[in-house]
XYZ file of C-alpha atoms in Angstrom:
650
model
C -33.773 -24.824 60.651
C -31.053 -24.909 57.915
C -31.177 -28.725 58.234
C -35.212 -28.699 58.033
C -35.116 -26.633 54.876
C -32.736 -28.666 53.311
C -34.187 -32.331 54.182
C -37.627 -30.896 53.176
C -36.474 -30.062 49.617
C -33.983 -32.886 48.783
C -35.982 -35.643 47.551
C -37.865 -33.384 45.082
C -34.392 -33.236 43.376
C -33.334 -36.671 43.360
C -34.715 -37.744 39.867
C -32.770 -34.919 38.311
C -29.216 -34.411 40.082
C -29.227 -38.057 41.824
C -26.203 -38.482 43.641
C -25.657 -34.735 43.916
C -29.461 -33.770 45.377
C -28.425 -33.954 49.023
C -25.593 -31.251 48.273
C -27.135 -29.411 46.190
C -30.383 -28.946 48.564
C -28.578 -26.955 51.101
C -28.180 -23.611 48.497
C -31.372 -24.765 46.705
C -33.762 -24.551 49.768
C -32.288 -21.496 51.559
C -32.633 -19.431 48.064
C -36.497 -20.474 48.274
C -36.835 -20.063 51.518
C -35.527 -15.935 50.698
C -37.767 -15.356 47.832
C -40.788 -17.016 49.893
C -40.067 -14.356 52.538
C -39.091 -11.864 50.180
C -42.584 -12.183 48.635
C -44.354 -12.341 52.674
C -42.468 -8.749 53.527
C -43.616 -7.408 50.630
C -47.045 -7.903 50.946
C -46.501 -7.154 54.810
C -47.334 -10.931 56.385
C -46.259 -12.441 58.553
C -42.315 -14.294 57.376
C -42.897 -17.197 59.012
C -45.706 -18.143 56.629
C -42.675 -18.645 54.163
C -42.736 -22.244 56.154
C -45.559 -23.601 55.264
C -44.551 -25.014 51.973
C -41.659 -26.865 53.746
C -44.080 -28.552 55.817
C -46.020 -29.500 52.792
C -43.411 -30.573 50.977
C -42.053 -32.527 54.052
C -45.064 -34.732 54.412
C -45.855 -35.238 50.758
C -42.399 -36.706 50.992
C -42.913 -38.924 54.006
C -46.010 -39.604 52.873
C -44.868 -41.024 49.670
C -42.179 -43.028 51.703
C -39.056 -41.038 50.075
C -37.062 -41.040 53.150
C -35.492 -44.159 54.631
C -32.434 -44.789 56.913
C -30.561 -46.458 54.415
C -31.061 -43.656 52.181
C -30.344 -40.976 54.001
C -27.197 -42.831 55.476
C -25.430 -43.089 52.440
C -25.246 -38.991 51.948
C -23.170 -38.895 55.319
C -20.132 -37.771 53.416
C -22.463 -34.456 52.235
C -23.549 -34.000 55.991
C -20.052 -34.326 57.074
C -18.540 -31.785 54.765
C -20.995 -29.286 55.672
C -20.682 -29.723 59.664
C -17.196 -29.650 59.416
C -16.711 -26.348 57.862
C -19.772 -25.005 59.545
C -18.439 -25.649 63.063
C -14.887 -24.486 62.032
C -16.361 -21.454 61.054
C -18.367 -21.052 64.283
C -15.314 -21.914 66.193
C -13.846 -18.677 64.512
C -16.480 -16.643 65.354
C -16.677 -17.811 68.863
C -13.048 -16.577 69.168
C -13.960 -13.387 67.693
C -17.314 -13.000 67.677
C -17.411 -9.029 68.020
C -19.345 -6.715 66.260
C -16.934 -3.742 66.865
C -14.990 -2.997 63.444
C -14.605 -2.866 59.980
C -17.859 -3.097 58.192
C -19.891 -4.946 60.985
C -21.534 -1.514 62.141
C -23.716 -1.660 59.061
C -24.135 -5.254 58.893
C -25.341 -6.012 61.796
C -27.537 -2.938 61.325
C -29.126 -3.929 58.737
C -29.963 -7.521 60.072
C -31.074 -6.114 63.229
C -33.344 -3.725 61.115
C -34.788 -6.477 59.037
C -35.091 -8.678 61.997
C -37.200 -5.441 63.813
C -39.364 -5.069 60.842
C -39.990 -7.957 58.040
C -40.774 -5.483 55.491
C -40.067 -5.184 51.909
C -37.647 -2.545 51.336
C -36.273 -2.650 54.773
C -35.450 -0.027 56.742
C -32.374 2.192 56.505
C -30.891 2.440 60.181
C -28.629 5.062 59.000
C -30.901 7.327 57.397
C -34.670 8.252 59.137
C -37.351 7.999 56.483
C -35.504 5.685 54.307
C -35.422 2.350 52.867
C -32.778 -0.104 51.663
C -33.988 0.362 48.157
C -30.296 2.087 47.388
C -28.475 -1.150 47.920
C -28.305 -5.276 47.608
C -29.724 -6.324 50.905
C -30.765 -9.375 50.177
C -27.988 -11.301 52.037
C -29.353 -9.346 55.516
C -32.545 -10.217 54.729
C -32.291 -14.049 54.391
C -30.277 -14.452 57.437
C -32.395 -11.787 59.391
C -35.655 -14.142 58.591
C -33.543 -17.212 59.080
C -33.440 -15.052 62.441
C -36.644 -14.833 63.179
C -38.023 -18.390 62.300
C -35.461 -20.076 64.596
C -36.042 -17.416 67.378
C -31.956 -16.755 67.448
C -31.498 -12.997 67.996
C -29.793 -10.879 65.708
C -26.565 -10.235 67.609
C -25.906 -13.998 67.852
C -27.847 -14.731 64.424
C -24.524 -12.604 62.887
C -22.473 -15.055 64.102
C -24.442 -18.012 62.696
C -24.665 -16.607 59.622
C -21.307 -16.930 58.328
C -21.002 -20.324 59.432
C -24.164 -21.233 57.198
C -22.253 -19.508 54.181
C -19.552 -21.544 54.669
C -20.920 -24.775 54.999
C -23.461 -24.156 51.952
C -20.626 -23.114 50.052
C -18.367 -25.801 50.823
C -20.656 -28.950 50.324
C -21.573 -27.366 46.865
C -17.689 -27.067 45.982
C -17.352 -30.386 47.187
C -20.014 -31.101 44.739
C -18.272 -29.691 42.138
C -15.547 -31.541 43.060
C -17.058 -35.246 43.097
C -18.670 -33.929 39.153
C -14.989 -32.968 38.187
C -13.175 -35.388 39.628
C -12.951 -39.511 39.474
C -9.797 -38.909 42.788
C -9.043 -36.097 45.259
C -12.625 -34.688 44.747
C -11.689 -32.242 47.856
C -8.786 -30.613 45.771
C -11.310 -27.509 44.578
C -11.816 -27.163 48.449
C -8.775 -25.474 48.882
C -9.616 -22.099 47.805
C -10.927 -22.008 51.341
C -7.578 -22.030 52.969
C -4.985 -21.346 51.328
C -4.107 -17.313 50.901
C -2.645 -15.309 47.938
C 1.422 -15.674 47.576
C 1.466 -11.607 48.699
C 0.428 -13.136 52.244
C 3.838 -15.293 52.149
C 5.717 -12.059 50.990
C 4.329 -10.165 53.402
C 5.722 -12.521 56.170
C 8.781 -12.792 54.180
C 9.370 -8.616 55.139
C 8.897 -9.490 58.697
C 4.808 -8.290 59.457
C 3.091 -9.443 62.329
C -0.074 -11.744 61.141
C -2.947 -9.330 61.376
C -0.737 -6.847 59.454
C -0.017 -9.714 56.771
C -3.889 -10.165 56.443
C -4.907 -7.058 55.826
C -2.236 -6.107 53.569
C -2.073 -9.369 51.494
C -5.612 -7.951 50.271
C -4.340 -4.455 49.952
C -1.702 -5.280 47.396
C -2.508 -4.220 44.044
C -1.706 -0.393 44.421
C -5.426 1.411 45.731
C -7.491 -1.862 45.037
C -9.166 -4.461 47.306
C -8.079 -7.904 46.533
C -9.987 -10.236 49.246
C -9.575 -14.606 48.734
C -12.242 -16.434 51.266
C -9.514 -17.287 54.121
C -9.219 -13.425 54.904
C -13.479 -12.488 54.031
C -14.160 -15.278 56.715
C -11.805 -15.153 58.773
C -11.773 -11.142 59.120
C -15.343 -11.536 59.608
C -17.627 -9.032 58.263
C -21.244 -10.430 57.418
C -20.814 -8.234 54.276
C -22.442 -8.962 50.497
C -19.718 -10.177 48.421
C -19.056 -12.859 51.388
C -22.779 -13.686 51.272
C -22.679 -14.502 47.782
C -20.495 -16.730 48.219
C -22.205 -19.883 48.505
C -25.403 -18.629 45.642
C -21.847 -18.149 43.595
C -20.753 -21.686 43.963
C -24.220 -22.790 43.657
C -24.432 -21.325 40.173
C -21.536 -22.743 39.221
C -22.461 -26.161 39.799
C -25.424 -25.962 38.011
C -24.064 -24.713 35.358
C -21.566 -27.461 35.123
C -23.824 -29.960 35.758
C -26.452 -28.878 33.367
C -23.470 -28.946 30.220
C -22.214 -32.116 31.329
C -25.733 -33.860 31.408
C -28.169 -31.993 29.357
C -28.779 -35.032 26.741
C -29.427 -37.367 29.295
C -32.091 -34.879 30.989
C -35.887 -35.351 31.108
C -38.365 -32.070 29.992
C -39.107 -31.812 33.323
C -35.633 -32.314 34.534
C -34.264 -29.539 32.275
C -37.061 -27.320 33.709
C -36.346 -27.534 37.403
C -32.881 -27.087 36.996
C -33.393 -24.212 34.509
C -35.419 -23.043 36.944
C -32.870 -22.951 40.291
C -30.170 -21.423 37.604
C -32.882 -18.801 37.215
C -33.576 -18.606 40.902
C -29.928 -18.416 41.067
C -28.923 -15.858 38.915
C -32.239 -13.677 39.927
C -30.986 -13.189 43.691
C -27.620 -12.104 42.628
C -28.575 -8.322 42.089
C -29.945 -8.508 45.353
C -27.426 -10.165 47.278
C -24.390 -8.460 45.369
C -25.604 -6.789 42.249
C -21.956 -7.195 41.409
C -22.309 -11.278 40.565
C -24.497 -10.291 38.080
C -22.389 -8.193 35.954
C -19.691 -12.030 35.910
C -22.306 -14.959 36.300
C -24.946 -13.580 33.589
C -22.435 -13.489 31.201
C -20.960 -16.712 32.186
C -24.848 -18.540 32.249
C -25.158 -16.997 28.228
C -22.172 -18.396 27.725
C -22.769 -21.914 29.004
C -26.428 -22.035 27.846
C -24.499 -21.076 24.073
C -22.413 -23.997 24.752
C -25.002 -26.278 25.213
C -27.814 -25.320 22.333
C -24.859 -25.392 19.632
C -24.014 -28.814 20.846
C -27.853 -29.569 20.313
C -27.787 -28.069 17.425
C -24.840 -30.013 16.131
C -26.542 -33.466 16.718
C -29.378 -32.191 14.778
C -31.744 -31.669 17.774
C -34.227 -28.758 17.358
C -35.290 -25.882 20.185
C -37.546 -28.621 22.101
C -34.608 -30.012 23.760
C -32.776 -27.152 24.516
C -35.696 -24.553 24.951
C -35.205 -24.237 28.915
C -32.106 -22.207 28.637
C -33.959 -19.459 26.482
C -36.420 -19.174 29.962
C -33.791 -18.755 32.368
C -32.446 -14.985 31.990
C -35.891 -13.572 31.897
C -37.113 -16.063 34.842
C -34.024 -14.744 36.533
C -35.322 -10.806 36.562
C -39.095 -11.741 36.406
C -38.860 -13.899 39.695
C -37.723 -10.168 41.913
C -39.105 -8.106 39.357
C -40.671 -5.832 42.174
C -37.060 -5.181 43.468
C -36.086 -3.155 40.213
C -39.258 -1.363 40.083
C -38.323 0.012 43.636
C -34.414 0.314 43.065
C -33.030 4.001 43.285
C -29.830 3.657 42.895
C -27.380 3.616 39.432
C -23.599 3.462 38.978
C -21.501 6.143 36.720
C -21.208 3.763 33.652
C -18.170 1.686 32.084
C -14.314 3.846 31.735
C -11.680 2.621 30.950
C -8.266 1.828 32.926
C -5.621 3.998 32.240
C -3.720 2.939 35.162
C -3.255 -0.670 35.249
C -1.930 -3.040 37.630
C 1.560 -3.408 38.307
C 2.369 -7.145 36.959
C 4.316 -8.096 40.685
C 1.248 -7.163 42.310
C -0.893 -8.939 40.190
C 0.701 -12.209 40.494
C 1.047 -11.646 44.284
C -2.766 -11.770 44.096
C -3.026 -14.237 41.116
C 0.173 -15.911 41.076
C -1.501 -19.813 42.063
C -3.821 -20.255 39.611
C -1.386 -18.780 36.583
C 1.282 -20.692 38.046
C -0.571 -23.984 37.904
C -2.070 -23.292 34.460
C 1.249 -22.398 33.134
C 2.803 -25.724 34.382
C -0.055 -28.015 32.713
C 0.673 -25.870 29.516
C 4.292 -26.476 29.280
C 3.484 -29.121 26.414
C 0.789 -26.668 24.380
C 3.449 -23.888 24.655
C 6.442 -25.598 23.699
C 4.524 -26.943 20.810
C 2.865 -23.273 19.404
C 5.325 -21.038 20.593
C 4.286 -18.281 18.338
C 0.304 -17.953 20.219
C 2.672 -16.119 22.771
C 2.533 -13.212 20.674
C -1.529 -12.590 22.232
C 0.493 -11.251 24.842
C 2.485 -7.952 22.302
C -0.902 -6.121 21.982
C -1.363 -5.322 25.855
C 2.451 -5.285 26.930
C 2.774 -2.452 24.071
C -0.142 -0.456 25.692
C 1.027 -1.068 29.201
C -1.529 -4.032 30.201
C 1.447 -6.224 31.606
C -1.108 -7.726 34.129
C -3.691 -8.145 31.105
C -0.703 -9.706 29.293
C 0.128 -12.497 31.903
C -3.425 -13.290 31.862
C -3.578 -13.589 28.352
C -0.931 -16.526 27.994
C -2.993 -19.171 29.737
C -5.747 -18.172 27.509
C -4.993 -18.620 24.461
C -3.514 -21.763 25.032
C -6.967 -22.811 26.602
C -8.897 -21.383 24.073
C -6.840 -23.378 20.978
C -7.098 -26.762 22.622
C -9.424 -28.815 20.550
C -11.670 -30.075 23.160
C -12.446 -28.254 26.153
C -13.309 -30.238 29.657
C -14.913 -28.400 32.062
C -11.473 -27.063 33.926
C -10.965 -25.940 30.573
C -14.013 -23.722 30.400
C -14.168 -22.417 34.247
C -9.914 -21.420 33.451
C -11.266 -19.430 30.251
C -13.971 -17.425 32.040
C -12.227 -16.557 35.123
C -9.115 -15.652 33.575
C -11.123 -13.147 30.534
C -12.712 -11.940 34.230
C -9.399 -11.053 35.202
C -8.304 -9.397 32.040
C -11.282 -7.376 31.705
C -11.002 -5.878 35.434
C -7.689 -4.760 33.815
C -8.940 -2.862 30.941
C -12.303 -1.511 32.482
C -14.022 -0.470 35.514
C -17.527 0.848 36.820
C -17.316 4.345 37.799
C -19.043 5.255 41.507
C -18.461 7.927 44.270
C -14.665 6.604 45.806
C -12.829 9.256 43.809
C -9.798 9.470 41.538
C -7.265 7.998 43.757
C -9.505 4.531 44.660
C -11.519 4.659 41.069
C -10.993 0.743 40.270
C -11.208 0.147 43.985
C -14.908 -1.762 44.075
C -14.405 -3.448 40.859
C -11.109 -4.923 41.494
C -12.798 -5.559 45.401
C -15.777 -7.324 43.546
C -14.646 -8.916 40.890
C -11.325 -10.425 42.002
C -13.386 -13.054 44.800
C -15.457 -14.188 41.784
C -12.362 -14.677 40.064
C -10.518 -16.609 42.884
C -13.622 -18.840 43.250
C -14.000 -19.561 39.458
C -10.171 -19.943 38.963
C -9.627 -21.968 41.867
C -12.123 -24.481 40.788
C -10.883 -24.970 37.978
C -7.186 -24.860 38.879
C -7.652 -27.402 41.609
C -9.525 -29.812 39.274
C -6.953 -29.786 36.730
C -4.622 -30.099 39.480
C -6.502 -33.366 40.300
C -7.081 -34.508 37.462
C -2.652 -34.433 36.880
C -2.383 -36.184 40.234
C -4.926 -39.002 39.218
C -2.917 -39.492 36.122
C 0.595 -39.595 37.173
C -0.606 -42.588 39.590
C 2.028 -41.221 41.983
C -0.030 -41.017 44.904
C -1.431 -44.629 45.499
C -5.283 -44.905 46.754
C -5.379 -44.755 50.738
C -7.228 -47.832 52.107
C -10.723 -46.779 53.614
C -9.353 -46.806 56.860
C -6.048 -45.155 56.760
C -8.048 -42.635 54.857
C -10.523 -42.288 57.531
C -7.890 -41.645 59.871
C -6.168 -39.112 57.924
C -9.254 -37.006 57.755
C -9.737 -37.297 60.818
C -6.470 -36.010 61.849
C -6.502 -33.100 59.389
C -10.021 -31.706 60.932
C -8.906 -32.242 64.247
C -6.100 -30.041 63.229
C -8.165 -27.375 61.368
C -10.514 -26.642 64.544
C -7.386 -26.525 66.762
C -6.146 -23.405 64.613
C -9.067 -20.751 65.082
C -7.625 -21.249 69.294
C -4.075 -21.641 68.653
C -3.531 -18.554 66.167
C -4.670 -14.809 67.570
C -7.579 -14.839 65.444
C -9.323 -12.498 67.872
C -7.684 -9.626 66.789
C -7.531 -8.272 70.561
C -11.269 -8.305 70.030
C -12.692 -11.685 71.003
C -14.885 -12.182 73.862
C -15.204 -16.025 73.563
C -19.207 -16.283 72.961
C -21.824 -16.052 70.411
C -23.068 -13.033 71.524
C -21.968 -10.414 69.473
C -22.728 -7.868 71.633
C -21.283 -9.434 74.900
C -18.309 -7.536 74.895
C -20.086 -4.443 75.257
C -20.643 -5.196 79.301
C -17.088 -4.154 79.953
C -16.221 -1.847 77.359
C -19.485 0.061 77.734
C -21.607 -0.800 80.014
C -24.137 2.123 80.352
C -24.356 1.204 76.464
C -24.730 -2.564 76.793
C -27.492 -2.031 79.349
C -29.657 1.167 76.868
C -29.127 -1.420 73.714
C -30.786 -3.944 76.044
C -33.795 -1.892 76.613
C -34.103 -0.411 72.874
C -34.152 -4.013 71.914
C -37.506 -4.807 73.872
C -38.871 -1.962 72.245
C -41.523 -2.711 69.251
C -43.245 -0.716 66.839
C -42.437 2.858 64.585
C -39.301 4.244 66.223
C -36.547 6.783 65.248
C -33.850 7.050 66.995
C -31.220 10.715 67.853
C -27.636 9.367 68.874
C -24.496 11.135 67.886
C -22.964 11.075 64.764
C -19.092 10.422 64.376
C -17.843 9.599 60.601
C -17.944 6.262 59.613
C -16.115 2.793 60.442
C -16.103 4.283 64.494
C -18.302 3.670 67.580
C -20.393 6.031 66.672
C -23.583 5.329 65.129
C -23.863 2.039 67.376
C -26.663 2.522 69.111
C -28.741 1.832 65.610
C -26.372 -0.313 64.425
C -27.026 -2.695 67.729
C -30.778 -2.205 67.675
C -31.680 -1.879 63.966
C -34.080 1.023 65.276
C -33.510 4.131 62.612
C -31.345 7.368 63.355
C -31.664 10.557 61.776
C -27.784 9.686 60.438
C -25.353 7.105 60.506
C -22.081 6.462 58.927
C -22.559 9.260 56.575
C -20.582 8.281 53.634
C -21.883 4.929 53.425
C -24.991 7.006 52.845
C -23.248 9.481 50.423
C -22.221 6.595 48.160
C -25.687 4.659 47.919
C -28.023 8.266 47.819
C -25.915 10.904 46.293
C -26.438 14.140 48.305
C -29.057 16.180 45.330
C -31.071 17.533 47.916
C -28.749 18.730 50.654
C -29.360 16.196 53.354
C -25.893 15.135 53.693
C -24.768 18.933 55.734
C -28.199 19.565 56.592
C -28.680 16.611 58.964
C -25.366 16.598 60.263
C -25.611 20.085 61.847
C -29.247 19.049 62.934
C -27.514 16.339 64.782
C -25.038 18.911 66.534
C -27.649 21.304 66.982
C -30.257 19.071 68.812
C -27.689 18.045 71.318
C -26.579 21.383 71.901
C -29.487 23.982 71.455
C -32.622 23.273 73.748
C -34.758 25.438 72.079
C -34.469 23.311 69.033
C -34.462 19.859 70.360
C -37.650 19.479 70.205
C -38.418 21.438 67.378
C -35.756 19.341 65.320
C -37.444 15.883 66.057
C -40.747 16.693 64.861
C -38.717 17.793 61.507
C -37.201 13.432 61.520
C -40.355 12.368 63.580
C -37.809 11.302 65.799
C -39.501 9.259 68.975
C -36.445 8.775 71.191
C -33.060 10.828 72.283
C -30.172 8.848 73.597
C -27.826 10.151 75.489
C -24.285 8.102 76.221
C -20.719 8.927 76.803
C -20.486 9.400 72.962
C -22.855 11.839 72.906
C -21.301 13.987 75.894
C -17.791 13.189 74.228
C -18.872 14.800 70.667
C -21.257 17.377 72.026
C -22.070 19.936 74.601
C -25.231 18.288 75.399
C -27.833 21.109 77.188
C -31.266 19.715 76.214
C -34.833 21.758 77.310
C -36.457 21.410 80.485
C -39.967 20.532 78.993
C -40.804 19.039 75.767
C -39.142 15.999 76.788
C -39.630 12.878 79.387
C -36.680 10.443 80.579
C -38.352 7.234 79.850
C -34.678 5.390 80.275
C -32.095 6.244 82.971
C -29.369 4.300 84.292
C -25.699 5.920 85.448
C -24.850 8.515 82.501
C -26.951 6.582 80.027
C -30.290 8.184 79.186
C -33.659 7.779 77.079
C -35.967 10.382 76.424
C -39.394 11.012 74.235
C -40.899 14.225 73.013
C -44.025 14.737 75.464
């Protein structure tokens, strides 16, 4: 399906992005393939109408004869890049395909609900009579009606979906690469595997490796610092991995828009306006976060480019586009922010910074390699070091460090595109330091989300442009001679050979794999009364509410909805706390109603009426957390099998 989407769109963007249409089809068809069915839910048809304009578009193009063998055989290096890291990624999952920990509760949860029921907002399987109008779902949504087009279920469709991000992602950095690059065009494709240096230093005080993981992205003090080896390999189908690839995407439009706006047609400089529109307009739905960074980075590229028009004397005709693309961007989901109840605390700012060791243990590569291609600029204007006095006098160290590079890069005459990428990822970086968004987590974890959200952004953007200076050194020296076609063939082949070898050789499982697709597979042993309800909930269709116990968040609890999609009354209650706030009381109120259902039979009944609640479930978690005594009339067992039950309110 991924494939069909993509070959359908790419010829209509050969005449603008030639060489780089086949890549950059991948990103540009699944993003209108989501609005498409974005638009269907909310007017409540059917998704798969969302396909008809592929088909169209596929035989207008076959029609007009734009496909041919030879044509299509000469993109083979695109294909390949985004098989390989698509099956390496599935290989990973296979290993570990679980959905069992960490945040996979709610994500598969919310694909299973979207899968369920199309709908625009979806519905909240943590919180009976809600919508997912309090949070950027737009991530579940594309992969849940990927889903349902291709007729994969969601708990193997959460396995496929990271895969997808990956490959996207990766072809577009490759992309970006090949636009950067004249030689080692697959340098920027590194921020893929390599971790931060606190991984090495966390070996270095003797952890084992899934310690080292998890605390390489734990190491500025109270903060969340995630790269893309640990997001993917950890796992979770969450947002800010999601956005990964619509990141990337934006990025290479971007570039590619400065590099060749001159040379651009009208209608050129309109379409690809118009996908850095479509773009930047999914962002606050995917991960409202990439918003806050890639608006601010699109102003400041569309800037770039109108005062270089402006320069060579050309008036607003030529450079018009950009104006369109920031109001496109919100008009295009404009229903989405009529229906969005949710708001953040505002801007503070940081009064307790990071410590500088920690920093560099996050952000050590990229300042490291900037530093080294500065050596010259440094040793020439010493005295721009002083940039750095302002914020080691007010205790910024970390702002400091950041600040070196840039200045340097911001006095060179000309800029190349490394250039730019290095200036906007590292101001990222030193604004994280001086400000954050204030939200629910508390005093101890304030900075906590913004450092989380911000810092993959900032490895993406950095690395890109690290990596491409990186190559562009290498090509330069003429060290490194150029590999004959097949002795490079060969060493490719040996190095992905290698790659998918790792995900078997290295305990990625976590003591959690189950060796399948099936993310629910590994529920047949470790709770099989449970395997065999979720089985039967799934067959169920239509309006449905669901009563299962409640247990705190990040535990087995709450899995029943989580594995079905089907609403409870509650689920993981202070993921619900953070998006809702708790003004009218529901967070106590529905606990206890929770406890008191299971436990009081004259108000079992009674108390599903109040959450028109159509089924009771009744598992070893629910005998574990409650004394369950339930009435004698008022309900029928519709669902019995060992000490799993069903019931409905006669």
């Amino acid at each position: 399906m991924v494939s069909f989407l993509q070959i359908s769109v790419y010829p209509a963007l050969k005449k603008c992005l030639k060489e780089y249409a086949f890549p950059a089809s991948f990103a540009a068809s699944f993003l209108i393939f989501t609005i498409l069915t974005w638009y269907c839910g909310l007017a409540r048809i059917p998704v798969q109408l969302a396909l008809v304009p592929f088909f169209l578009l596929l035989g207008y193009h076959i029609y007009r004869r734009e496909y041919s063998f030879d044509g299509l055989k000469k993109e083979w290096r695109w294909e390949l890049v985004f098989l390989v890291f698509f099956f390496l990624m599935l290989a990973v999952r296979y290993v570990n395909p679980t959905i069992s920990y960490a945040e996979k509760f709610m994500d598969h949860g919310f694909l299973a609900s979207v899968m369920r029921d199309p709908v625009v907002p979806p519905l909240d399987p943590w919180f009976a009579g809600g919508t997912l109008d309090v949070y950027y779902y737009l991530g579940y949504w594309m992969f849940g009606c990927l889903g349902i087009v291709s007729g994969v279920p969601s708990n193997i469709a959460f396995n496929l979906a990271l895969p997808t991000v990956l490959g996207i992602a990766a072809v577009t950095v490759y992309a970006i690469g090949t636009l950067l690059l004249d030689r080692f065009r697959w340098l920027p494709l590194i921020i893929f595997f390599i971790p931060n240096p606190s991984f090495f230093y966390q070996i270095a005080l003797g952890k084992g490796l899934s310690t080292v993981l998890w605390d390489s992205t734990r190491t500025i003090t109270n903060t969340i610092n995630e790269y893309p080896l640990f997001s993917f390999t950890w796992g979770d189908l969450h947002a800010h991995v999601i956005s990964v690839f619509n990141q990337v995407f934006l990025i290479f439009i971007l570039l590619y828009l400065y590099k060749n706006w001159e040379a651009l047609s009208s209608r050129d400089k309109g379409l690809l306006c118009g996908l850095a529109a479509l773009s930047l307009g999914s962002m606050p739905l995917i991960n409202t976060w990439d918003v806050l960074i890639y608006a601010p980075v699109t102003v400041i590229f569309a800037a770039l480019i109108i005062l270089r028009c402006r320069k060579a004397g050309m008036g607003i005709v030529s450079w018009g586009h950009l104006l369109a693309v920031p109001p496109l961007a919100i008009l295009m989901y404009l229903p989405f922010y009529v229906m969005l109840k949710t708001s953040t605390g505002g801007i503070a700012i940081v009064k307790t910074p990071s410590d500088p060791f920690q920093f560099l243990l996050v952000n050590g590569w990229f300042i490291a390699i900037f530093l080294l291609l500065l050596i010259k600029d440094i040793r020439e204007r010493p005295y721009l070091l002083l940039v750095a006095l302002p914020f080691v006098l007010t205790g910024y160290i970390a702002a400091a460090i950041a600040a070196i590079p840039l200045i340097y890069f911001l006095a060179k005459k000309d800029h190349t595109l490394p250039d730019l990428l290095a200036i906007l990822g590292l101001l990222l970086l030193i604004v994280v330091e001086l400000f954050y968004l204030k939200d629910n987590m508390g005093d101890t974890y304030f900075r906590m989300n913004t450092v989380f959200k911000c810092y993959l952004p900032a490895w993406i953007i950095l690395g890109i442009s690290a990596f491409s200076m990186a190559g562009i050194w290498l090509a330069r020296s003429g060290k490194i001679p150029v590999l004959p076609a097949r002795k490079c063939a060969a060493l490719t082949i040996v190095v992905i050979a290698a790659l998918f070898i790792l995900p078997f050789a290295i305990p990625l499982d976590l003591n959690y794999g189950s060796r399948s697709l099936d993310g629910l597979e590994y529920l047949t042993v470790s709770h099989p009364g449970d395997a065999r309800g979720v089985a039967y909930l799934r067959n169920l269709t239509g309006d449905e509410i669901l009563v299962e116990a409640e247990g705190g968040d990040y535990t087995y609890y709450s899995r029943i909805s989580s594995f079905t999609g089907i609403p409870a009354i509650i689920g993981e209650p202070f993921h619900e706390y953070m998006w809702r706030g708790d003004t009218t009381g529901w967070y106590s109120s529905r606990l206890a109603d929770i406890k008191t259902l299971y436990e009081e039979p004259d108000q079992t009944v009674v108390l599903m009426k109040k959450y028109n609640a159509t089924l009771l479930y009744v598992g070893d978690s629910e005998r574990e957390k409650y004394t369950v005594n339930l009435p004698a009339e008022g309900l029928v067992k519709v669902y019995s099998d060992g000490d799993t039950e069903i019931y409905r309110p006669t």
